[in-house]
PDB file of C-alpha atoms in Angstrom:
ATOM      1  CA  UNK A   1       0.000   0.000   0.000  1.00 91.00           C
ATOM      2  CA  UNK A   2       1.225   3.655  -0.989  1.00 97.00           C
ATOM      3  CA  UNK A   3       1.243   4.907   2.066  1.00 98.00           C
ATOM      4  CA  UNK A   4       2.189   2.363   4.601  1.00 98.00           C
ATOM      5  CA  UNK A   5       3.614   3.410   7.643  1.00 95.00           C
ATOM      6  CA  UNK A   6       3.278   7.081   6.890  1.00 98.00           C
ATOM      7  CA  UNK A   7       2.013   9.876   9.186  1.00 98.00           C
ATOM      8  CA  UNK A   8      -0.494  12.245   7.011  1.00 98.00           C
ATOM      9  CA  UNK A   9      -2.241  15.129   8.292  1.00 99.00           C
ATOM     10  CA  UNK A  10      -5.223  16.765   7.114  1.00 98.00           C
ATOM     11  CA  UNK A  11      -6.884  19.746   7.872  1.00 98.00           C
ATOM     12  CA  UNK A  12     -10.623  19.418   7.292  1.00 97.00           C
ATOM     13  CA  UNK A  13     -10.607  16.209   8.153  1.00 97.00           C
ATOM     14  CA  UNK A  14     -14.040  16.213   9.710  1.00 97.00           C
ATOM     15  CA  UNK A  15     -16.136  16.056   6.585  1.00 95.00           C
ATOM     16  CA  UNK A  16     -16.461  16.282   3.034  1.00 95.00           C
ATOM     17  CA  UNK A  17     -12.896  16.260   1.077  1.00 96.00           C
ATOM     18  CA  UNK A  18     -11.431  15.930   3.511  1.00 97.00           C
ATOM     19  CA  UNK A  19     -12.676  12.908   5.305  1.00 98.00           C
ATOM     20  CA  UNK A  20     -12.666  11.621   2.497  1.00 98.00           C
ATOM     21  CA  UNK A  21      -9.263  11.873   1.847  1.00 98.00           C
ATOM     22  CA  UNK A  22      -8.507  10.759   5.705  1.00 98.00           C
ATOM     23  CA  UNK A  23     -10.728   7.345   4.809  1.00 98.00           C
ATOM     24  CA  UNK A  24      -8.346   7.124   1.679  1.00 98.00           C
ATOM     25  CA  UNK A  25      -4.957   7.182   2.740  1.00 98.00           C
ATOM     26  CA  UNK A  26      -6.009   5.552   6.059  1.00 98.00           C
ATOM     27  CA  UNK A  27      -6.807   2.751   3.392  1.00 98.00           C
ATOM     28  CA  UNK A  28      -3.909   3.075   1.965  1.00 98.00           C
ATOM     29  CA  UNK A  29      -1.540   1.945   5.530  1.00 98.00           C
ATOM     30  CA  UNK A  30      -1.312   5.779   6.534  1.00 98.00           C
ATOM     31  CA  UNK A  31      -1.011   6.476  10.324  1.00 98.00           C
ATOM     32  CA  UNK A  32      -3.923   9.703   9.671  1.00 98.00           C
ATOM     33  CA  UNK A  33      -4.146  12.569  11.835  1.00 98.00           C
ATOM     34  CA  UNK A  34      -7.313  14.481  11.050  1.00 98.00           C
ATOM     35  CA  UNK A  35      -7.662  18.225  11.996  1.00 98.00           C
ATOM     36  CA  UNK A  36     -10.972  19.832  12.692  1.00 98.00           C
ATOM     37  CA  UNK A  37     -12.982  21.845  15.108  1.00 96.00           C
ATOM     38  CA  UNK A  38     -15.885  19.307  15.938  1.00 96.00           C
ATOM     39  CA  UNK A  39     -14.732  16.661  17.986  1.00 97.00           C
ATOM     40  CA  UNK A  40     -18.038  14.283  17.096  1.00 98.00           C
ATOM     41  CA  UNK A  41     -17.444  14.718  13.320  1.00 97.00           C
ATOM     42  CA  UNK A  42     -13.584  14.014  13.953  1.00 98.00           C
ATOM     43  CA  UNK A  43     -14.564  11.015  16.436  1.00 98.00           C
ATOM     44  CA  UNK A  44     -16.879   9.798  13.127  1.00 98.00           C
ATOM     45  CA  UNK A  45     -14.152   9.911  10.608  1.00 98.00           C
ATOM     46  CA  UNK A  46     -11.608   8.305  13.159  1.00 98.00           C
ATOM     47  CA  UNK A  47     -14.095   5.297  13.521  1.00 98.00           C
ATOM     48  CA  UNK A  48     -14.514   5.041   9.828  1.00 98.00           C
ATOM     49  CA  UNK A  49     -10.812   4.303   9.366  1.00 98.00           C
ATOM     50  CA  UNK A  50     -10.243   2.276  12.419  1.00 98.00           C
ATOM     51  CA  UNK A  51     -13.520  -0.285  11.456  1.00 97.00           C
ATOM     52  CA  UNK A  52     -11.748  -0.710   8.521  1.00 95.00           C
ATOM     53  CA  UNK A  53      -8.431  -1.871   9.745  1.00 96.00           C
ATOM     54  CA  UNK A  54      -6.986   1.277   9.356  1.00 97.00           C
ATOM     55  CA  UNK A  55      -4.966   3.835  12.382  1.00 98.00           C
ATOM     56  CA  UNK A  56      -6.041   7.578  12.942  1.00 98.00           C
ATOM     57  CA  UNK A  57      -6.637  10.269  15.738  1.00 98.00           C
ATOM     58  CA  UNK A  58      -8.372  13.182  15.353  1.00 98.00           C
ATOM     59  CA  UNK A  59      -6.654  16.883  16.791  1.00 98.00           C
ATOM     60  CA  UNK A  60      -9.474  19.441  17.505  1.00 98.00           C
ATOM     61  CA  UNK A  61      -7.723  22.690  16.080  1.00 98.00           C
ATOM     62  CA  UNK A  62      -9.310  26.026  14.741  1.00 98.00           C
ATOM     63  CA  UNK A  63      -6.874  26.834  12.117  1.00 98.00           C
ATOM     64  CA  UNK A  64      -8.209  30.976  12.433  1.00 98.00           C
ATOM     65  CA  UNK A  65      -5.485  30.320  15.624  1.00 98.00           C
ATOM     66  CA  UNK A  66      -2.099  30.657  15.406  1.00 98.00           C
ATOM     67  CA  UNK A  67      -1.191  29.143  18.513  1.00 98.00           C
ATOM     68  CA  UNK A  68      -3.556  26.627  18.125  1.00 98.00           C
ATOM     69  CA  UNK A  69      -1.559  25.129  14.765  1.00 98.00           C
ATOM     70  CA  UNK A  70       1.763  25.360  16.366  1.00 98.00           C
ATOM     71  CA  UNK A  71       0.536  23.685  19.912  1.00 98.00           C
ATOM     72  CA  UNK A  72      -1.112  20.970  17.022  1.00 98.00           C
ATOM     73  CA  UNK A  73       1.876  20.557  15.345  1.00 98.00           C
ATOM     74  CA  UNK A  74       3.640  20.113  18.171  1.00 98.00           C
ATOM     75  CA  UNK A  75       1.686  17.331  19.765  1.00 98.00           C
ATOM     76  CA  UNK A  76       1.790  15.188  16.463  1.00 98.00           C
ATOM     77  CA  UNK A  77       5.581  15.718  16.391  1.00 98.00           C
ATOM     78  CA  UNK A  78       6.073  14.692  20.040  1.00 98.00           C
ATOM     79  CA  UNK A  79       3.970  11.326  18.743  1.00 98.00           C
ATOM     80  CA  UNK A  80       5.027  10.544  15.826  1.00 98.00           C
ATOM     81  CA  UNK A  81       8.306  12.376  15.096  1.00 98.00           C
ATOM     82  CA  UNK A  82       7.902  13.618  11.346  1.00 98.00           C
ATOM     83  CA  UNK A  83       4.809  14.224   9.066  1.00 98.00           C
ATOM     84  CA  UNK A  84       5.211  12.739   5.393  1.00 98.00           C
ATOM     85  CA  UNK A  85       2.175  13.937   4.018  1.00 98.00           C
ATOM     86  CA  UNK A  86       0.301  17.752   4.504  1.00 99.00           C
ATOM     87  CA  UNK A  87      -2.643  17.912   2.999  1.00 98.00           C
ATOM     88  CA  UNK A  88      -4.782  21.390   3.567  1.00 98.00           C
ATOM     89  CA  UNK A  89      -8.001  20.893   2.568  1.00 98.00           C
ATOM     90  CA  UNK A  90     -10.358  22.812   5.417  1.00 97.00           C
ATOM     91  CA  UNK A  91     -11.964  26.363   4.402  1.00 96.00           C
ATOM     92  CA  UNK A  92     -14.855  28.650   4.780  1.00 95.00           C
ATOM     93  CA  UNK A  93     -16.259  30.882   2.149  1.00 94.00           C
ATOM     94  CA  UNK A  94     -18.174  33.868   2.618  1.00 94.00           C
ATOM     95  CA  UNK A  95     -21.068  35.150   0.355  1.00 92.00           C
ATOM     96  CA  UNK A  96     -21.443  38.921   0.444  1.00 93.00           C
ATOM     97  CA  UNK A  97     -20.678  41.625  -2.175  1.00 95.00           C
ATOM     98  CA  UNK A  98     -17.298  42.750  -1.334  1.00 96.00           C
ATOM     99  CA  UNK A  99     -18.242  46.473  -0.798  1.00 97.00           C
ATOM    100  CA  UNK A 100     -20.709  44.717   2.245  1.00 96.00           C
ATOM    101  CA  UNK A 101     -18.618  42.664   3.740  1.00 97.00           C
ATOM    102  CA  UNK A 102     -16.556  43.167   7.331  1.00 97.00           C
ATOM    103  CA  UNK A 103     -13.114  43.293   6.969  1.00 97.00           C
ATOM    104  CA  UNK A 104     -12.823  41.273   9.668  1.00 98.00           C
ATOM    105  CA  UNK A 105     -14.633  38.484   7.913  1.00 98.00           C
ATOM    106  CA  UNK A 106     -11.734  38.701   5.069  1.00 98.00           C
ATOM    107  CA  UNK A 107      -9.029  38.625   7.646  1.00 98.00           C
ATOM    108  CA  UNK A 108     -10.775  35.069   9.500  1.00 98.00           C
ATOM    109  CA  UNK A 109     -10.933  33.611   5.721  1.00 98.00           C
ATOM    110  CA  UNK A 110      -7.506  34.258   5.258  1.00 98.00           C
ATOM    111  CA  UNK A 111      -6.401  32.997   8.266  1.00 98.00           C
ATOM    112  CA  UNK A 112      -8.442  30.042   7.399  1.00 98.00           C
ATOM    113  CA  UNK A 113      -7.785  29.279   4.132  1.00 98.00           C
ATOM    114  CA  UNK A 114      -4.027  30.681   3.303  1.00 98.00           C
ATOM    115  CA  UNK A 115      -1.848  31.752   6.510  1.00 98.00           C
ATOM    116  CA  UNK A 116      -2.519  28.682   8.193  1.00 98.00           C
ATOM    117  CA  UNK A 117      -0.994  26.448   4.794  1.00 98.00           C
ATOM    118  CA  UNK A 118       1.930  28.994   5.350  1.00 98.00           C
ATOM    119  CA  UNK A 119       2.346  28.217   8.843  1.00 98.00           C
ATOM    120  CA  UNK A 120       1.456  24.356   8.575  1.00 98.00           C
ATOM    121  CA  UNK A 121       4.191  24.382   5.993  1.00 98.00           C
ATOM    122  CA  UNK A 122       6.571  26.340   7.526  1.00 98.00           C
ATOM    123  CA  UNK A 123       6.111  24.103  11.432  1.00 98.00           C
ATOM    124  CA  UNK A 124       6.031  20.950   9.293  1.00 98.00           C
ATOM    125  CA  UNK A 125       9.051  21.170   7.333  1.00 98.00           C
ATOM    126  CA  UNK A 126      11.296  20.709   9.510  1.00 98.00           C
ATOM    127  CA  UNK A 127      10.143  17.042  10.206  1.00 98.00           C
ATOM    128  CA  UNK A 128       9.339  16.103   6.562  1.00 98.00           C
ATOM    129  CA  UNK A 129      11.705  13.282   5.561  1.00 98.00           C
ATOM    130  CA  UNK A 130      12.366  12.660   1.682  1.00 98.00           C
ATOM    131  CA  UNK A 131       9.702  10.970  -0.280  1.00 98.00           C
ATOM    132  CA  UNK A 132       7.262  13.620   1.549  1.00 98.00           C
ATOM    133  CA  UNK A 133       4.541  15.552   0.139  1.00 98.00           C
ATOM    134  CA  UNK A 134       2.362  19.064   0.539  1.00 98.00           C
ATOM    135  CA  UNK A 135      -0.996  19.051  -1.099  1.00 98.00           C
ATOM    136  CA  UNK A 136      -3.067  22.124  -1.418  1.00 98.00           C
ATOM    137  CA  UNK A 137      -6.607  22.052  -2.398  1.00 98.00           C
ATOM    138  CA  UNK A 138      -7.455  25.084  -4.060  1.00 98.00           C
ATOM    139  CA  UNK A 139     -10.423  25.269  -6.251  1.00 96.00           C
ATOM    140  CA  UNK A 140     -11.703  25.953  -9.444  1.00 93.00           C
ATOM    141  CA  UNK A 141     -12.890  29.362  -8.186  1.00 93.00           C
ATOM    142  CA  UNK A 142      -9.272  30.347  -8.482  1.00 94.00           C
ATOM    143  CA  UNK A 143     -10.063  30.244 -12.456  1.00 93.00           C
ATOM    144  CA  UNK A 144     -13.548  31.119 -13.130  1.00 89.00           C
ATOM    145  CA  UNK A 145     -15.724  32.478  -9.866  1.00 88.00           C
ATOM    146  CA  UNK A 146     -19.014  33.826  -9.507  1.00 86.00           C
ATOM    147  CA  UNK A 147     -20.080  37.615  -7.475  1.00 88.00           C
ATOM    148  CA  UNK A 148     -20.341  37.254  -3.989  1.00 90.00           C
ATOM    149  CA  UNK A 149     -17.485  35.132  -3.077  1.00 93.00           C
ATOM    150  CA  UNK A 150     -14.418  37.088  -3.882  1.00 97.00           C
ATOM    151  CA  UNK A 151     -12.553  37.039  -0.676  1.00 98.00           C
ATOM    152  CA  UNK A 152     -12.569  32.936  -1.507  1.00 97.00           C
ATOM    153  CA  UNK A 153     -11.962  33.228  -4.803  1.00 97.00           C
ATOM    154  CA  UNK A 154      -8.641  35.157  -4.008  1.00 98.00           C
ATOM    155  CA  UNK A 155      -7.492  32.788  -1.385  1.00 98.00           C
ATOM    156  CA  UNK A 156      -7.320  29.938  -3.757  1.00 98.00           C
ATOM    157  CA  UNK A 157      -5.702  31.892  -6.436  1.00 98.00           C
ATOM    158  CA  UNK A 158      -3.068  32.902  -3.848  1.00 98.00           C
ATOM    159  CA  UNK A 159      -2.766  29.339  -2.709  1.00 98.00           C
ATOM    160  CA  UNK A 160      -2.138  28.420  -5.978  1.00 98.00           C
ATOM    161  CA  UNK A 161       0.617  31.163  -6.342  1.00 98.00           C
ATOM    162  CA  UNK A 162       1.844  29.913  -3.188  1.00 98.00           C
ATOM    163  CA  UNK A 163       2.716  26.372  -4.266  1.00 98.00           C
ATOM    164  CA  UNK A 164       4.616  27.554  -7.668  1.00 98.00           C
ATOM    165  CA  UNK A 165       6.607  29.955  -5.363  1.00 98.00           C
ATOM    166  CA  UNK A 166       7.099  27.257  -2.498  1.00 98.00           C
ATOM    167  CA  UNK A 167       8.206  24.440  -5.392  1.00 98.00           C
ATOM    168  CA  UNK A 168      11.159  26.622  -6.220  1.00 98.00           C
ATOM    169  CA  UNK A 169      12.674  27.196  -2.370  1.00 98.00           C
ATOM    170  CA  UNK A 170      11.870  22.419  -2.074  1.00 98.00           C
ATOM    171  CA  UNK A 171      13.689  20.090  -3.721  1.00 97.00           C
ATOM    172  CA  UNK A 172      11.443  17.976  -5.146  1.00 97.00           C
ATOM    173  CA  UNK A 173      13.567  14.592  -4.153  1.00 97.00           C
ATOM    174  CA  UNK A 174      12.866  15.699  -0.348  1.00 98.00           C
ATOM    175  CA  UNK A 175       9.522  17.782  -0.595  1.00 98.00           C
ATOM    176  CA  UNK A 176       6.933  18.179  -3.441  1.00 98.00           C
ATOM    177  CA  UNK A 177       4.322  20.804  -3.283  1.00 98.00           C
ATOM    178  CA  UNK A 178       1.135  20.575  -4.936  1.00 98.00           C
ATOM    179  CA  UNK A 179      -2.372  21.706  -5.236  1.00 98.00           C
ATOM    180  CA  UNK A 180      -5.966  19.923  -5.944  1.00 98.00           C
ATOM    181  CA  UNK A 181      -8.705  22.046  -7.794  1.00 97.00           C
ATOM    182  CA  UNK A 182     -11.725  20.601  -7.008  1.00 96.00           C
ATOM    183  CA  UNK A 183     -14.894  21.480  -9.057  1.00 89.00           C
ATOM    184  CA  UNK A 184     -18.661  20.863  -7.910  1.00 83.00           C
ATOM    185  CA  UNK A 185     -18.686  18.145  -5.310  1.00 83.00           C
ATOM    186  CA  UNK A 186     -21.166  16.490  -3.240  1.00 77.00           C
ATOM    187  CA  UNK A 187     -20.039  18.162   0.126  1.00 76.00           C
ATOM    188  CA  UNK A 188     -21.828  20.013   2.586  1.00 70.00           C
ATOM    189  CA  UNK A 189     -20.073  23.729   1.998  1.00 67.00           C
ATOM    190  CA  UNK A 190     -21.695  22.787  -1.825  1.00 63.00           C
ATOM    191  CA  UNK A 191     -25.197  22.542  -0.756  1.00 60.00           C
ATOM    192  CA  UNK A 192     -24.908  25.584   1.970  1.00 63.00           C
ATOM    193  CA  UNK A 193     -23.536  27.698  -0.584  1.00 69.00           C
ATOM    194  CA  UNK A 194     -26.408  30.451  -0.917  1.00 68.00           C
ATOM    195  CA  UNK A 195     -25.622  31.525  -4.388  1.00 65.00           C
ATOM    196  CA  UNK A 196     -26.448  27.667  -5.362  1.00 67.00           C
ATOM    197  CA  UNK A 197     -29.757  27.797  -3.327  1.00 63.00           C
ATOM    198  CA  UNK A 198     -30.693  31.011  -4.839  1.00 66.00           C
ATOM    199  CA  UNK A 199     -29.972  30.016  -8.205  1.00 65.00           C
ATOM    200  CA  UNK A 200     -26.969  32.771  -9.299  1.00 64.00           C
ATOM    201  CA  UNK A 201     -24.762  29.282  -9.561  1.00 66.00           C
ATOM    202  CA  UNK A 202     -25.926  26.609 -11.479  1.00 66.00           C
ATOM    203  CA  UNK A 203     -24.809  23.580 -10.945  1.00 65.00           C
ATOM    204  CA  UNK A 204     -25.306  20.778 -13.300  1.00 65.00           C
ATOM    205  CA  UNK A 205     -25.503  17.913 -10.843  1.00 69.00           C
ATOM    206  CA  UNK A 206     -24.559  15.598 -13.899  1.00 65.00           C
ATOM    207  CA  UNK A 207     -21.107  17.070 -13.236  1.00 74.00           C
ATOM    208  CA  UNK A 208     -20.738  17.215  -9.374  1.00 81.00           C
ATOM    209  CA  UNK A 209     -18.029  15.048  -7.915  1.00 82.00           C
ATOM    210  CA  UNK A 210     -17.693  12.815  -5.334  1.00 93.00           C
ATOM    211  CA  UNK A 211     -15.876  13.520  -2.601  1.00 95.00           C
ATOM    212  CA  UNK A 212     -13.934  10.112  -2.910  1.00 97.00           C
ATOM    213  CA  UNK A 213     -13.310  11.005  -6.230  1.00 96.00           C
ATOM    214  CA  UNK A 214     -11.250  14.021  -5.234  1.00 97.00           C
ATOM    215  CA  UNK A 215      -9.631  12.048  -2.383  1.00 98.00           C
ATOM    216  CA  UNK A 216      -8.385   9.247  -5.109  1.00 98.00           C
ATOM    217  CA  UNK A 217      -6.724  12.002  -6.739  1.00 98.00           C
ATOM    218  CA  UNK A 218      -5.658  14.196  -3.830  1.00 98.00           C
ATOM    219  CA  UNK A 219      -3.921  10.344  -1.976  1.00 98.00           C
ATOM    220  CA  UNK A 220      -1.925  10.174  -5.873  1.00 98.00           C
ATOM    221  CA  UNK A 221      -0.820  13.710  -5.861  1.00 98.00           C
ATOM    222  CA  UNK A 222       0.612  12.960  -2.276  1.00 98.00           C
ATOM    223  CA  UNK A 223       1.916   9.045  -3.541  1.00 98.00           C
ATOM    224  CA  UNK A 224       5.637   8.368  -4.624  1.00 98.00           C
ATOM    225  CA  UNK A 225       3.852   7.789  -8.325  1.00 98.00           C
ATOM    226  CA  UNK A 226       3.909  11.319  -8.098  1.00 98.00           C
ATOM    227  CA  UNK A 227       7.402  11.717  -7.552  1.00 98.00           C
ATOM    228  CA  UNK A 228       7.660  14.063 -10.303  1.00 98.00           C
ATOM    229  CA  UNK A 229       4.649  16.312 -10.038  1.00 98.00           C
ATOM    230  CA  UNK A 230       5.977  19.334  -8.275  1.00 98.00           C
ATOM    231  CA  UNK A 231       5.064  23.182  -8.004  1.00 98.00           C
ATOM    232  CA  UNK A 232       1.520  22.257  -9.903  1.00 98.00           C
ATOM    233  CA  UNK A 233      -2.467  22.063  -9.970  1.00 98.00           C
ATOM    234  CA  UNK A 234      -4.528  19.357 -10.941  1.00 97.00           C
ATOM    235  CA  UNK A 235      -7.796  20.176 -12.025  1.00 96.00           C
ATOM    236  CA  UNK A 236     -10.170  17.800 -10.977  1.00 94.00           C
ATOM    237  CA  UNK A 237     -13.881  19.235 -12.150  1.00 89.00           C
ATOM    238  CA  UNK A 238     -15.077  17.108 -14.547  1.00 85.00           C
ATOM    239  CA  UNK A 239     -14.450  18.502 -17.183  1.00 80.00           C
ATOM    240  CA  UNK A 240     -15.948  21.655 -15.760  1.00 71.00           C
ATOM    241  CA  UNK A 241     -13.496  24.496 -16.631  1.00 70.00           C
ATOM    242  CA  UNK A 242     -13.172  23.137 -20.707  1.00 62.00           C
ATOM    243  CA  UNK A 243     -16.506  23.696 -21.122  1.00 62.00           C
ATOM    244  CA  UNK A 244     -16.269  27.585 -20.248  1.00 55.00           C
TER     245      UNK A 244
END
């Protein structure tokens, strides 16, 4: 298995993508340590993995706090001693018109969805032995958006910028970094998203993914068979952004 005896954390572990991706590589042979804020939802995705044979704890960890990812880090370092596999999949979206929206709700998003990849890279590093992987998922939002969800929108394109800027300070024998695009998939922040319950987003549902589709491609992009994938994005949308 591709990921036998390998330590792999994920943020947003607790549901959608991301547990999906933690049921993957725990699959797989991975050791998983899933990262979320809801300790029932992390308690459901740990017994998913276990019932199957497979080894995980779950880390309750708001990734808006600073302190919170380096005391995090920390603990799964004391455990285990190295992390081979990031993968930073939890985010939050907001849904007002820029010239409406709190600065302060930016600044959370950010924190959210791009500082705490920065300092999750930067605290992880460190302990990443060769063969080791970073995988961001961005989103297809960082290509083609809709109104009302710009601050989102710009975190994934800077994610994205991230990743070609952080492939050229790794060597790609030790560390890969790469990111995941997901399209439409079947995951709760989907469903809640008010511009798709309103009707300013359609969604074709003939072309919304499965979550376990995007962890299948999320566990490769972190898998020695793609030991020479580095400083990239992988679309994964069905075929979403070539029909634009």
């Amino acid at each position: 298995m591709r990921f036998t005896d390998k330590v792999c954390l994920v943020t947003g572990g607790t549901s959608g993508i991301g547990r999906a991706t933690c049921v993957r590589l725990g699959a797989e042979g991975a050791t998983v340590v899933a990262l979320g804020r809801d300790p029932a939802d992390g308690a459901e995705t740990v017994d998913i993995i276990t019932k199957n044979g497979g080894k995980a704890i779950f880390l309750a960890c708001d990734l808006a706090d600073s302190q919170a990812i380096a005391d995090t880090v920390h603990e799964v370092i004391t455990k285990y001693h190295r992390v081979d596999v990031l993968v930073c999949d939890a985010a939050m979206m907001t849904f007002e018109p820029l010239a409406d929206l709190p600065l302060e709700k930016w600044d959370t998003l950010m924190l959210v969805n791009l500082r705490s990849l920065a300092q999750l890279t930067q605290l992880c590093l460190p302990h990443m032995p060769k063969g080791s992987a970073i995988v961001a998922i961005s989103s297809v939002h960082a290509h083609q958006t809709t109104a009302g969800v710009v601050p989102y929108a710009t975190s994934k394109g800077a994610m994205e910028a991230f990743v070609r800027g952080m492939s050229r300070e790794l060597d790609f024998r030790k560390t890969r970094i790469n990111a995941v695009a997901p399209g439409a998939v079947d995951t709760p922040m989907l469903w809640n998203n008010p511009n798709v319950k309103n009707g300013n987003e359609t969604i074709d549902k003939a072309t919304v993914g499965k979550p376990e589709e995007l962890a299948a491609a999320i566990a490769f992009m972190a898998s020695h068979e793609a030991s020479f994938i580095h400083g990239t994005t992988l679309t994964v949308d069905g075929g979403r952004l070539a029909q634009l």
